[in-house]
Short mmCIF file of N, CA and C in Angstrom, two decimals:
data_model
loop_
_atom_site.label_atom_id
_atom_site.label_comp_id
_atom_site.label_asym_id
_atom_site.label_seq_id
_atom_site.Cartn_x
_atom_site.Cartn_y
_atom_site.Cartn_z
N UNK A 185 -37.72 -7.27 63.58
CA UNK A 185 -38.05 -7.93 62.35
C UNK A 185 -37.67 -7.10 61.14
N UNK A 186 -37.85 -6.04 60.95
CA UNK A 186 -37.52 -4.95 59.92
C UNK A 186 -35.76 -4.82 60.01
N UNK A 187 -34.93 -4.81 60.93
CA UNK A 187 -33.93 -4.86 60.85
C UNK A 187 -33.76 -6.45 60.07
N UNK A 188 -33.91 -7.55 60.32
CA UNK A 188 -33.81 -8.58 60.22
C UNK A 188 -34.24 -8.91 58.21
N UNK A 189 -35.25 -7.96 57.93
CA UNK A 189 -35.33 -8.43 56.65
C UNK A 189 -34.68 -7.30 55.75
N UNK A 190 -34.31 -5.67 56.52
CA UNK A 190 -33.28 -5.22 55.21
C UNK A 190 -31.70 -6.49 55.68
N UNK A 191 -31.44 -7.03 57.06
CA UNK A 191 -30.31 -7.66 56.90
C UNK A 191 -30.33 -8.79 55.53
N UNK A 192 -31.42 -9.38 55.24
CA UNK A 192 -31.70 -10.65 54.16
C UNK A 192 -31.69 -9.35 52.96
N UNK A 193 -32.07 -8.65 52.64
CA UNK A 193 -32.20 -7.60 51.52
C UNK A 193 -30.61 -7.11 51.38
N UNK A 194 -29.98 -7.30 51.97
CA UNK A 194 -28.64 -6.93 51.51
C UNK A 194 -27.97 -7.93 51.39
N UNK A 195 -28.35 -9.30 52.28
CA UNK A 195 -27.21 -9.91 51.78
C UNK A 195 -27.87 -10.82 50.11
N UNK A 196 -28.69 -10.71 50.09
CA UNK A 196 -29.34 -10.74 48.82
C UNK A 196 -28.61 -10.36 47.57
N UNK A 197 -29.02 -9.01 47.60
CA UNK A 197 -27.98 -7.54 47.14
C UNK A 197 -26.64 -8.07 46.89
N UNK A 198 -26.34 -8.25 47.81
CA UNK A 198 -24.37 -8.74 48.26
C UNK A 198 -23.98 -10.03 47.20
N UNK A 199 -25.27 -11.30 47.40
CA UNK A 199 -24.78 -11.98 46.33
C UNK A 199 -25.26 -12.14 45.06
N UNK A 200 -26.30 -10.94 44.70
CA UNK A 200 -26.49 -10.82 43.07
C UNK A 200 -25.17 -9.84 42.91
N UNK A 201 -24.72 -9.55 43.31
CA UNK A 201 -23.69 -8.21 42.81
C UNK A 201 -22.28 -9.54 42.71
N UNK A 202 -22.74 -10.06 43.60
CA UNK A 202 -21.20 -11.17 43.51
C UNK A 202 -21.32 -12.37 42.53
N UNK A 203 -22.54 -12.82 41.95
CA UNK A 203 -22.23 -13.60 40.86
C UNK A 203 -22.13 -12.53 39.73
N UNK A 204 -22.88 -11.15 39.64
CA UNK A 204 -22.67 -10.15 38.35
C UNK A 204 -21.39 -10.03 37.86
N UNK A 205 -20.57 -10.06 39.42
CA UNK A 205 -19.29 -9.87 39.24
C UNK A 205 -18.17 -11.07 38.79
N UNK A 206 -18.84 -12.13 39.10
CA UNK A 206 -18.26 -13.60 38.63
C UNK A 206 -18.42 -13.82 37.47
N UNK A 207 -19.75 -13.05 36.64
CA UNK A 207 -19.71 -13.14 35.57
C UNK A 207 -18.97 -12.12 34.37
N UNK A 208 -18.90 -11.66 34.78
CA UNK A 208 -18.54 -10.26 34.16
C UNK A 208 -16.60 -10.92 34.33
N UNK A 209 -15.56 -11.30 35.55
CA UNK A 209 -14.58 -11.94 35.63
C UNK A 209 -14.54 -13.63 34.53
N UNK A 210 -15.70 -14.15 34.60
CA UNK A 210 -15.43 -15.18 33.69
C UNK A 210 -15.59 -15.08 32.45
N UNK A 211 -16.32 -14.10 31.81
CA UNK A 211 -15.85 -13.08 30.48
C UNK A 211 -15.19 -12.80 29.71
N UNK A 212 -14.45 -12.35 30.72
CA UNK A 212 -13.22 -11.43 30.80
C UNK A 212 -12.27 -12.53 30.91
N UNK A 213 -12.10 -13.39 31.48
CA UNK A 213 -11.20 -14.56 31.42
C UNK A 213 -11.20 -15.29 29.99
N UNK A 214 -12.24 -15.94 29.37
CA UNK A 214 -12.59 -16.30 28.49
C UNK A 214 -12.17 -15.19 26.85
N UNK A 215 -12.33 -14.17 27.06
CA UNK A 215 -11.95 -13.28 26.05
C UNK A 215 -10.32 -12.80 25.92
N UNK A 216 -9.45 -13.42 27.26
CA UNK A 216 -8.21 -12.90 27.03
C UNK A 216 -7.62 -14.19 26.67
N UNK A 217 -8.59 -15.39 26.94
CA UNK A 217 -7.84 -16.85 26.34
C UNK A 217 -8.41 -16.67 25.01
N UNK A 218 -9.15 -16.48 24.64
CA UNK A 218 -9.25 -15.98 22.86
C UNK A 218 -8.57 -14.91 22.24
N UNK A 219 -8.10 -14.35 22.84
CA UNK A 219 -7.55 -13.24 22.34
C UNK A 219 -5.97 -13.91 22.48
N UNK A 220 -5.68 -14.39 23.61
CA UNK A 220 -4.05 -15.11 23.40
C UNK A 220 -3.81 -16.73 22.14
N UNK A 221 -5.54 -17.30 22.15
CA UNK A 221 -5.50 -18.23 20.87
C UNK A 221 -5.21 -17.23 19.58
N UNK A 222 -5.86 -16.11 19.51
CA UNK A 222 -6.07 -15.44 18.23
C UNK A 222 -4.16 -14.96 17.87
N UNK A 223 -3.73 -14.25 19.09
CA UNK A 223 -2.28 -13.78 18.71
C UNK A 223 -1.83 -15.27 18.14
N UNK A 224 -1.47 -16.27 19.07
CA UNK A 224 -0.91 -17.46 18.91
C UNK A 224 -1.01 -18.27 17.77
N UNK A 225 -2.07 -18.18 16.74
CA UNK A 225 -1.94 -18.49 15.68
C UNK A 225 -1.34 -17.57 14.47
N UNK A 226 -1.63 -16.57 14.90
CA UNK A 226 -1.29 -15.85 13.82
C UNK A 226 0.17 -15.33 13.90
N UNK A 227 0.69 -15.65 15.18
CA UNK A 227 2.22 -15.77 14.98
C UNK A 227 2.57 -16.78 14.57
N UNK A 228 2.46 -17.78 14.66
CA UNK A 228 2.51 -19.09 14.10
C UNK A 228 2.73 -19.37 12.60
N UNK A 229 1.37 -18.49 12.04
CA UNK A 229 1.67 -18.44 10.39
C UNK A 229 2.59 -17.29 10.08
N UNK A 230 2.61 -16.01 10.88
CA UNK A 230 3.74 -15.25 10.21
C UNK A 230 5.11 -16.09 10.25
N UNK A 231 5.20 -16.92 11.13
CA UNK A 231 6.81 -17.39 11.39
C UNK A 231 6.85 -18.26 10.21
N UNK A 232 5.99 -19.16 9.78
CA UNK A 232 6.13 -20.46 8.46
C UNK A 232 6.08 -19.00 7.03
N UNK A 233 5.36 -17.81 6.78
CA UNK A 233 5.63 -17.33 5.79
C UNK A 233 6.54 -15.94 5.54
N UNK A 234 7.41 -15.73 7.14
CA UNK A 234 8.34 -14.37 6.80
C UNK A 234 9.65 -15.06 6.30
N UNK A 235 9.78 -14.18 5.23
CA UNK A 235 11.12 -14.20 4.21
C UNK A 235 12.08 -13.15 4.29
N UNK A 236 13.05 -13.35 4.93
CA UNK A 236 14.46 -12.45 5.61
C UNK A 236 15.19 -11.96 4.47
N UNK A 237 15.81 -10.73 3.99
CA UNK A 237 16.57 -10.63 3.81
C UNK A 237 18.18 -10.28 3.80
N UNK A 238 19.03 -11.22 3.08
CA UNK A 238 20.71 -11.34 3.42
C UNK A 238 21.37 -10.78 2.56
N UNK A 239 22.57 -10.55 2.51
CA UNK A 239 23.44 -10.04 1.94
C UNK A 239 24.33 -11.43 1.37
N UNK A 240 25.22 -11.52 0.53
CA UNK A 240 25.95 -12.68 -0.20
C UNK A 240 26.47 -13.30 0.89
N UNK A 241 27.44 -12.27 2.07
CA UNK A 241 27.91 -12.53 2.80
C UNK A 241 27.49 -12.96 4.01
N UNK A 242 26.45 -12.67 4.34
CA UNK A 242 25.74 -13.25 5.23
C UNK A 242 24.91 -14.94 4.87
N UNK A 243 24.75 -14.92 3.87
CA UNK A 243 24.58 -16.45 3.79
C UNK A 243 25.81 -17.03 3.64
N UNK A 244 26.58 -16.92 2.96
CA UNK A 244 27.89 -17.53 3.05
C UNK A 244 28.38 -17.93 4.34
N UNK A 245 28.33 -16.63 5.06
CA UNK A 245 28.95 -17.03 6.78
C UNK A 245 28.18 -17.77 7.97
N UNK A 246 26.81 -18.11 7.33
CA UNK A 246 25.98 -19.17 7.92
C UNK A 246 24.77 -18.48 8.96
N UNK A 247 24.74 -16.74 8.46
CA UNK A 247 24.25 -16.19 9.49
C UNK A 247 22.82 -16.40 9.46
N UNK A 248 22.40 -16.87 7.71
CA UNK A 248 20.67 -17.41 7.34
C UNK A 248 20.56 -18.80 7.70
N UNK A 249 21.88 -19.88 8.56
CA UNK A 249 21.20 -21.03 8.38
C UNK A 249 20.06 -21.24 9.28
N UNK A 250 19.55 -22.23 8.72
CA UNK A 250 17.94 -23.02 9.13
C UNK A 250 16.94 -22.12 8.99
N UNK A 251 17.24 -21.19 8.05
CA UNK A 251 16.17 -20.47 7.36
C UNK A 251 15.80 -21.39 6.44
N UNK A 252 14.57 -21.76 5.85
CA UNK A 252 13.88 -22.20 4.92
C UNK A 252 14.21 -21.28 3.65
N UNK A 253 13.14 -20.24 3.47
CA UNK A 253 13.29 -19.70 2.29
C UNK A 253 14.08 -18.11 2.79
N UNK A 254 15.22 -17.78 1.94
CA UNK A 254 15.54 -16.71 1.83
C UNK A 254 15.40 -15.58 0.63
N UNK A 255 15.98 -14.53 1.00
CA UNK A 255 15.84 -13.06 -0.25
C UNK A 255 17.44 -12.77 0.36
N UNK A 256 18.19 -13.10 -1.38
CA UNK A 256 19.42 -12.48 -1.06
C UNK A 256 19.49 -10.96 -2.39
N UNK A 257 20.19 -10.18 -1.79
CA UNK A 257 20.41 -9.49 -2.73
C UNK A 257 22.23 -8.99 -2.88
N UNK A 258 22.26 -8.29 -4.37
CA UNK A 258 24.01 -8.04 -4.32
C UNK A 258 23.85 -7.42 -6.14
N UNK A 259 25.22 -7.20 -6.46
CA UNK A 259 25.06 -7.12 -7.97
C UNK A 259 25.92 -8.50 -9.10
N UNK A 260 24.95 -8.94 -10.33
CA UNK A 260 25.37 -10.15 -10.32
C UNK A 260 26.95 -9.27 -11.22
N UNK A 261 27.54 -10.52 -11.49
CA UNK A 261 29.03 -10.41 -11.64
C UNK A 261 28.65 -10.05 -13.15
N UNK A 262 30.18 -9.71 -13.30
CA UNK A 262 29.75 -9.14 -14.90
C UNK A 262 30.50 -10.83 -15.61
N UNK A 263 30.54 -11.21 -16.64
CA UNK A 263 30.55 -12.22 -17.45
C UNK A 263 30.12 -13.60 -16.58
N UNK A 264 29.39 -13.65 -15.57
CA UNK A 264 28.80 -14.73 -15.12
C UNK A 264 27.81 -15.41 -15.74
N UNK A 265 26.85 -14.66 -16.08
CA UNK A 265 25.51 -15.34 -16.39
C UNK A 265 25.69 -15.97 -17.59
N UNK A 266 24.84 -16.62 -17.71
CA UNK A 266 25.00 -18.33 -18.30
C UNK A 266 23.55 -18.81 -18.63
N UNK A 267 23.06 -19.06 -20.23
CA UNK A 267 22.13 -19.76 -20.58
C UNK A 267 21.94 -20.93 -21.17
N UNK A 268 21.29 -21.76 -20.58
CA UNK A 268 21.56 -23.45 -20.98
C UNK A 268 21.14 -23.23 -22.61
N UNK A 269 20.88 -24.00 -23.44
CA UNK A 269 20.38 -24.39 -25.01
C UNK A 269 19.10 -23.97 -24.94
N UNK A 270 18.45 -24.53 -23.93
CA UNK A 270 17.31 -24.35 -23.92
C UNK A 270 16.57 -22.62 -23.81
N UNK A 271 17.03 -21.93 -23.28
CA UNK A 271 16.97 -20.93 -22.31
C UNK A 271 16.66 -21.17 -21.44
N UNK A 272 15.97 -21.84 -20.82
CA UNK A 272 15.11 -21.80 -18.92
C UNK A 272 15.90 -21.76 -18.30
N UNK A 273 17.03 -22.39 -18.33
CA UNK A 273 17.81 -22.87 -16.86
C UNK A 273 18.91 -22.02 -16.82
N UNK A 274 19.31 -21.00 -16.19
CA UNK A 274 20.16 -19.73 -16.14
C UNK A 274 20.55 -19.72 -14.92
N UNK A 275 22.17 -19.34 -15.30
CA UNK A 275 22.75 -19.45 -13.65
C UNK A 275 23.94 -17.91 -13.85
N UNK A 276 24.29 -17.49 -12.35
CA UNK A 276 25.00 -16.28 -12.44
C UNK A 276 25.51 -16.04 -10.90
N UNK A 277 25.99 -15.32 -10.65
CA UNK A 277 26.61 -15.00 -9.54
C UNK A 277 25.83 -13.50 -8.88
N UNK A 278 26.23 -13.35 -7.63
CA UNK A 278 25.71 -12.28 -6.99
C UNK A 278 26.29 -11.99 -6.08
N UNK A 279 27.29 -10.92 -6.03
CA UNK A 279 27.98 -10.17 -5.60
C UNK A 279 27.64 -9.09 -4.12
N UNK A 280 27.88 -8.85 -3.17
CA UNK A 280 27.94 -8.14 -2.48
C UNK A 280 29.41 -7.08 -2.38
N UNK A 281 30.18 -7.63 -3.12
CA UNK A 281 31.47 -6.54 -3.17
C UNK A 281 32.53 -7.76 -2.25
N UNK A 282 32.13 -8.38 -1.03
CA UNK A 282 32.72 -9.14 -0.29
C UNK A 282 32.86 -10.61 -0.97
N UNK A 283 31.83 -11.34 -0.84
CA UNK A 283 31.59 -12.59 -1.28
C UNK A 283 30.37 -12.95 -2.13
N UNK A 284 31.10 -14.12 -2.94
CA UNK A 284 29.94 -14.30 -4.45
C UNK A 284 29.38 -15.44 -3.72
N UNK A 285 28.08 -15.86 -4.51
CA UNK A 285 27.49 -16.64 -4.30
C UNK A 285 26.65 -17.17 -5.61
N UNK A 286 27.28 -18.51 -6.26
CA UNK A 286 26.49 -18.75 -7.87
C UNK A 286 24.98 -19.20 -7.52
N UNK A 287 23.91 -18.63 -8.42
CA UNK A 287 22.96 -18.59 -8.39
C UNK A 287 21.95 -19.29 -9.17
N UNK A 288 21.28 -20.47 -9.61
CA UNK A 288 20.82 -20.78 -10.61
C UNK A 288 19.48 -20.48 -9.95
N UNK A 289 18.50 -20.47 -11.55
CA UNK A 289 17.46 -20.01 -11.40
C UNK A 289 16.80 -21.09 -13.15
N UNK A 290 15.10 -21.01 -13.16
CA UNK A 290 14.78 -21.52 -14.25
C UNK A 290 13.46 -20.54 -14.33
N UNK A 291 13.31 -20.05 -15.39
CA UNK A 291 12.52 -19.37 -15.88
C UNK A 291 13.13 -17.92 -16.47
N UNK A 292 11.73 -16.68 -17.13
CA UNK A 292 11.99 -15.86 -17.72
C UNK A 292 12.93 -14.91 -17.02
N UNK A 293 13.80 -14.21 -16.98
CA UNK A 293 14.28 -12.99 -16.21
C UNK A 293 13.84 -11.95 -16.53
N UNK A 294 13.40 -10.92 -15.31
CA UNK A 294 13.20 -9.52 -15.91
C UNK A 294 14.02 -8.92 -17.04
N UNK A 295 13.45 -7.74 -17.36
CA UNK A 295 13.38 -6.84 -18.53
C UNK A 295 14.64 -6.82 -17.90
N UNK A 296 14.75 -5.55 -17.06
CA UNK A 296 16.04 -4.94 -16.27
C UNK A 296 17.08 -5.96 -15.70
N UNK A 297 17.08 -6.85 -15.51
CA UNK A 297 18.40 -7.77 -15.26
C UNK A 297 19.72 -7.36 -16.24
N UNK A 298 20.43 -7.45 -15.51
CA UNK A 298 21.92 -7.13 -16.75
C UNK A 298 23.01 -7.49 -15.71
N UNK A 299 23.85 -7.55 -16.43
CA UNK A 299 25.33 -8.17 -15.37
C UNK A 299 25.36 -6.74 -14.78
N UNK A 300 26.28 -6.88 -13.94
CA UNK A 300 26.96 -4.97 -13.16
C UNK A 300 25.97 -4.13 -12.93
N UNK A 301 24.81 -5.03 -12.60
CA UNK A 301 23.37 -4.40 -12.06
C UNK A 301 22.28 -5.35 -11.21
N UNK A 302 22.24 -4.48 -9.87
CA UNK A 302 21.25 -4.91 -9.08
C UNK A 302 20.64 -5.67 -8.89
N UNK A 303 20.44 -6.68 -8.37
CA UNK A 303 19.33 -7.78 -8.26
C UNK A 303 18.96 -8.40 -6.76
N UNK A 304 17.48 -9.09 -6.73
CA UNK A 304 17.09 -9.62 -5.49
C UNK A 304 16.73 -11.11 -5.87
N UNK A 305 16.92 -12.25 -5.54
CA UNK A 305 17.06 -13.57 -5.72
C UNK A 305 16.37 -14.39 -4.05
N UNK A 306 14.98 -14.51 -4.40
CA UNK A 306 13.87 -15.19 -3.63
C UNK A 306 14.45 -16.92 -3.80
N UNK A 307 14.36 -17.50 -2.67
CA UNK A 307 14.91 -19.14 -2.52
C UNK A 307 15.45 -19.54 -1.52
N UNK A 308 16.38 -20.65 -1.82
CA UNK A 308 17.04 -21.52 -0.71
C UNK A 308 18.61 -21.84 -1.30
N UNK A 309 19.19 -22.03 0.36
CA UNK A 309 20.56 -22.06 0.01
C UNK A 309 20.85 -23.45 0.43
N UNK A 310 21.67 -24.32 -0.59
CA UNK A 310 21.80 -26.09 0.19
C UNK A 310 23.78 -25.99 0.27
N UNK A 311 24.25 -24.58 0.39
CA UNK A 311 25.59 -24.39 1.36
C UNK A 311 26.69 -24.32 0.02
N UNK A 312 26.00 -24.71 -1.09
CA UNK A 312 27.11 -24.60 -1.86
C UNK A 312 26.52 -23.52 -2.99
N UNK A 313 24.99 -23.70 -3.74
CA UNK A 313 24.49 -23.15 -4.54
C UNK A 313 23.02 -22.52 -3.91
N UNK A 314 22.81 -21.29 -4.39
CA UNK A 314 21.54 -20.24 -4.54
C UNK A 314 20.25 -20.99 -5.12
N UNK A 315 19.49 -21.81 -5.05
CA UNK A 315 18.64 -21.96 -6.02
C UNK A 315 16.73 -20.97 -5.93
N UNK A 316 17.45 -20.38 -6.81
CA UNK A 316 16.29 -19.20 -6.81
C UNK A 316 14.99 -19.65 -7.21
N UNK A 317 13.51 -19.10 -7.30
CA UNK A 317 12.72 -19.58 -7.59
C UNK A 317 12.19 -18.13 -8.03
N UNK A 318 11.98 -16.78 -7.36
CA UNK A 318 11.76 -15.42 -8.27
C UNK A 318 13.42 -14.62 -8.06
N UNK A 319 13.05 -14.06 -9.27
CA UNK A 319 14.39 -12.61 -9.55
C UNK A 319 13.90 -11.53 -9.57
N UNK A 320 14.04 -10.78 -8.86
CA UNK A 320 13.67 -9.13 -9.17
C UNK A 320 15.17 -8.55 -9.30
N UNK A 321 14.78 -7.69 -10.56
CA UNK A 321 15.63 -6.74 -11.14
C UNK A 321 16.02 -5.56 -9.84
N UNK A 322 16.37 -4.48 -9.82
CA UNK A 322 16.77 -3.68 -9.49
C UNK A 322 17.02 -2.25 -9.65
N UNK A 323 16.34 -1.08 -9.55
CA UNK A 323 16.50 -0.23 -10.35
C UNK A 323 16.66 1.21 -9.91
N UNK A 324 17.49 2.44 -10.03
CA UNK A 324 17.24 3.43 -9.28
C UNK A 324 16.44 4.35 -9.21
N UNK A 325 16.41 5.30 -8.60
CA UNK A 325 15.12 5.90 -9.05
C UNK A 325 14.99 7.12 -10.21
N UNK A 326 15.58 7.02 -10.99
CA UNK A 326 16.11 7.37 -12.41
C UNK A 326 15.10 6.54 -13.49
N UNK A 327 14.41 5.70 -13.25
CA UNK A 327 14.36 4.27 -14.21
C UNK A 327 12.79 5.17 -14.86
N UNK A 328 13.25 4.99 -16.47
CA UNK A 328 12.07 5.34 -17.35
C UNK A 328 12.19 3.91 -18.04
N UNK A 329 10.90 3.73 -18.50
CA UNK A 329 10.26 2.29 -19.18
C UNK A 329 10.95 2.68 -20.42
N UNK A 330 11.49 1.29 -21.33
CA UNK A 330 11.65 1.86 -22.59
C UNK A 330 10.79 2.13 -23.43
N UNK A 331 11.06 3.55 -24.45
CA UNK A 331 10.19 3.72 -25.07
C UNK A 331 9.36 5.09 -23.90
N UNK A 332 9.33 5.10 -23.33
CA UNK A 332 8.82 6.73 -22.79
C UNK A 332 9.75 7.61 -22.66
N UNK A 333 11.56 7.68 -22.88
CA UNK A 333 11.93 8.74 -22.66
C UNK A 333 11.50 9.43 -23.68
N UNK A 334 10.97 9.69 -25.17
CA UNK A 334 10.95 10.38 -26.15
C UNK A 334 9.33 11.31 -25.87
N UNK A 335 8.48 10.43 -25.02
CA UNK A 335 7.29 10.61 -24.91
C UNK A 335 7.09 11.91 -23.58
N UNK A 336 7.89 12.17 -22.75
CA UNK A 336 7.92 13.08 -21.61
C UNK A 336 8.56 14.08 -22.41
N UNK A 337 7.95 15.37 -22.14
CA UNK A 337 8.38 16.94 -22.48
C UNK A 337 9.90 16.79 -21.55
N UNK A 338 10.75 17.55 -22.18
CA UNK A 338 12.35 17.76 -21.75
C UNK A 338 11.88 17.84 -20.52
N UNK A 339 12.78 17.81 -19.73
CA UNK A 339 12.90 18.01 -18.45
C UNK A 339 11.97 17.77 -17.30
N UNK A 340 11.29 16.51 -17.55
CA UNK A 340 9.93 16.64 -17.05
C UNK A 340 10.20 15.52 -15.96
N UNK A 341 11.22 14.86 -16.08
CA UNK A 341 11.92 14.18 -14.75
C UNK A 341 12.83 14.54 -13.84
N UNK A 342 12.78 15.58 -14.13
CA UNK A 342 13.58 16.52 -13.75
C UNK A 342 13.44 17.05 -12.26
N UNK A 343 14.27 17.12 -11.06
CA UNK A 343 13.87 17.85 -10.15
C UNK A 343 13.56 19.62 -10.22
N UNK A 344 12.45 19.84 -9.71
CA UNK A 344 12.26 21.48 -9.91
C UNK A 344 13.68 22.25 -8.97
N UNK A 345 14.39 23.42 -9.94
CA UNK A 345 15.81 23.75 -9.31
C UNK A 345 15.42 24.53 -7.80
N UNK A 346 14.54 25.42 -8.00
CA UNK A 346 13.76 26.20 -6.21
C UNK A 346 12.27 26.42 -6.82
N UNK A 347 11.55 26.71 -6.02
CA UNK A 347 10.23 26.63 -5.78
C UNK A 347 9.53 27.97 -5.91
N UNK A 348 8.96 28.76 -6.07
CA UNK A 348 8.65 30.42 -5.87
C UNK A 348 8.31 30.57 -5.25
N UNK A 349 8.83 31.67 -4.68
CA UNK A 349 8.33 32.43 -3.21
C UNK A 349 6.81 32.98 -2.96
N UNK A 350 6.09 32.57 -2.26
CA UNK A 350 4.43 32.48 -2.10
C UNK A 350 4.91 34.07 -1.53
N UNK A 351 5.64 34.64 -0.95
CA UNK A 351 5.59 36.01 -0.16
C UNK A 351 6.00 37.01 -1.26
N UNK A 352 5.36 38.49 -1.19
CA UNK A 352 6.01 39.30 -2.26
C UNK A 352 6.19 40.60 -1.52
#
């Protein structure tokens, strides 16, 4: 009889440990299908809001098509740019050195915009024209605001020429 009731005491044992363990597996099941909903959306929205950027030539050669929105960058041409009567509606070219691509845009342009200088042009391409919606200027890392070079002590943008020796 004593053999007979540790045999019921274990298998007892045997199946609290085996639903602990069913539970502890359906958990764990449940948390990696939330965790594959959680990736799965949120790749989802990165794919509808990442914005690529191309070169002139690369949209030209069709390498952005069925991109939605692109970022091209290049330098715009020098006597391109163009302001309607109004001012808003401004159009220009953008250069990669290879292939142009005319660009219209409506609104203010940065400070720093200038022909034979740098630019990044946020939008869509419909195969013939750029139509931009933001412009960012372009600038190296040289660039003082106007109106502060007079305000910095000489040489104060200056790279230091060597460093002093901490050892003597």
């Amino acid at each position: 009889m004593a053999a007979f009731t540790c045999f019921m005491a274990q298998t007892k044992r045997r199946k609290m440990m085996a639903r602990a363990y069913q539970k502890r597996m359906l958990w764990a099941a449940a948390s990696l299908v939330v965790l594959a909903l959680i990736a799965f959306f949120v790749v989802q929205a990165l794919r509808d809001n990442l914005v690529f950027f191309y070169t002139t030539t690369q949209v030209a050669d069709g390498t952005a098509a069925g991109q939605k929105h692109l970022r091209i960058g290049g330098m715009v041409q020098a006597g391109s740019l163009k302001r309607s009567t109004n001012g808003v509606d401004i159009s220009f070219n953008l250069s990669d050195g290879q292939t142009t691509i005319p660009v219209i845009y409506q609104g203010s342009l940065p400070d720093l915009f200038k022909e034979g200088k740098g630019a990044v042009a946020d939008g869509s391409w419909d195969g013939k024209l750029f139509h931009a919606t933001t412009i960012l200027a372009k600038h190296d890392e040289n660039y003082m605001p106007p109106g502060m070079e007079g305000a910095m002590p000489n040489g104060a943008n200056q790279e230091p020429q060597s460093m002093p020796s901490l050892q003597q």
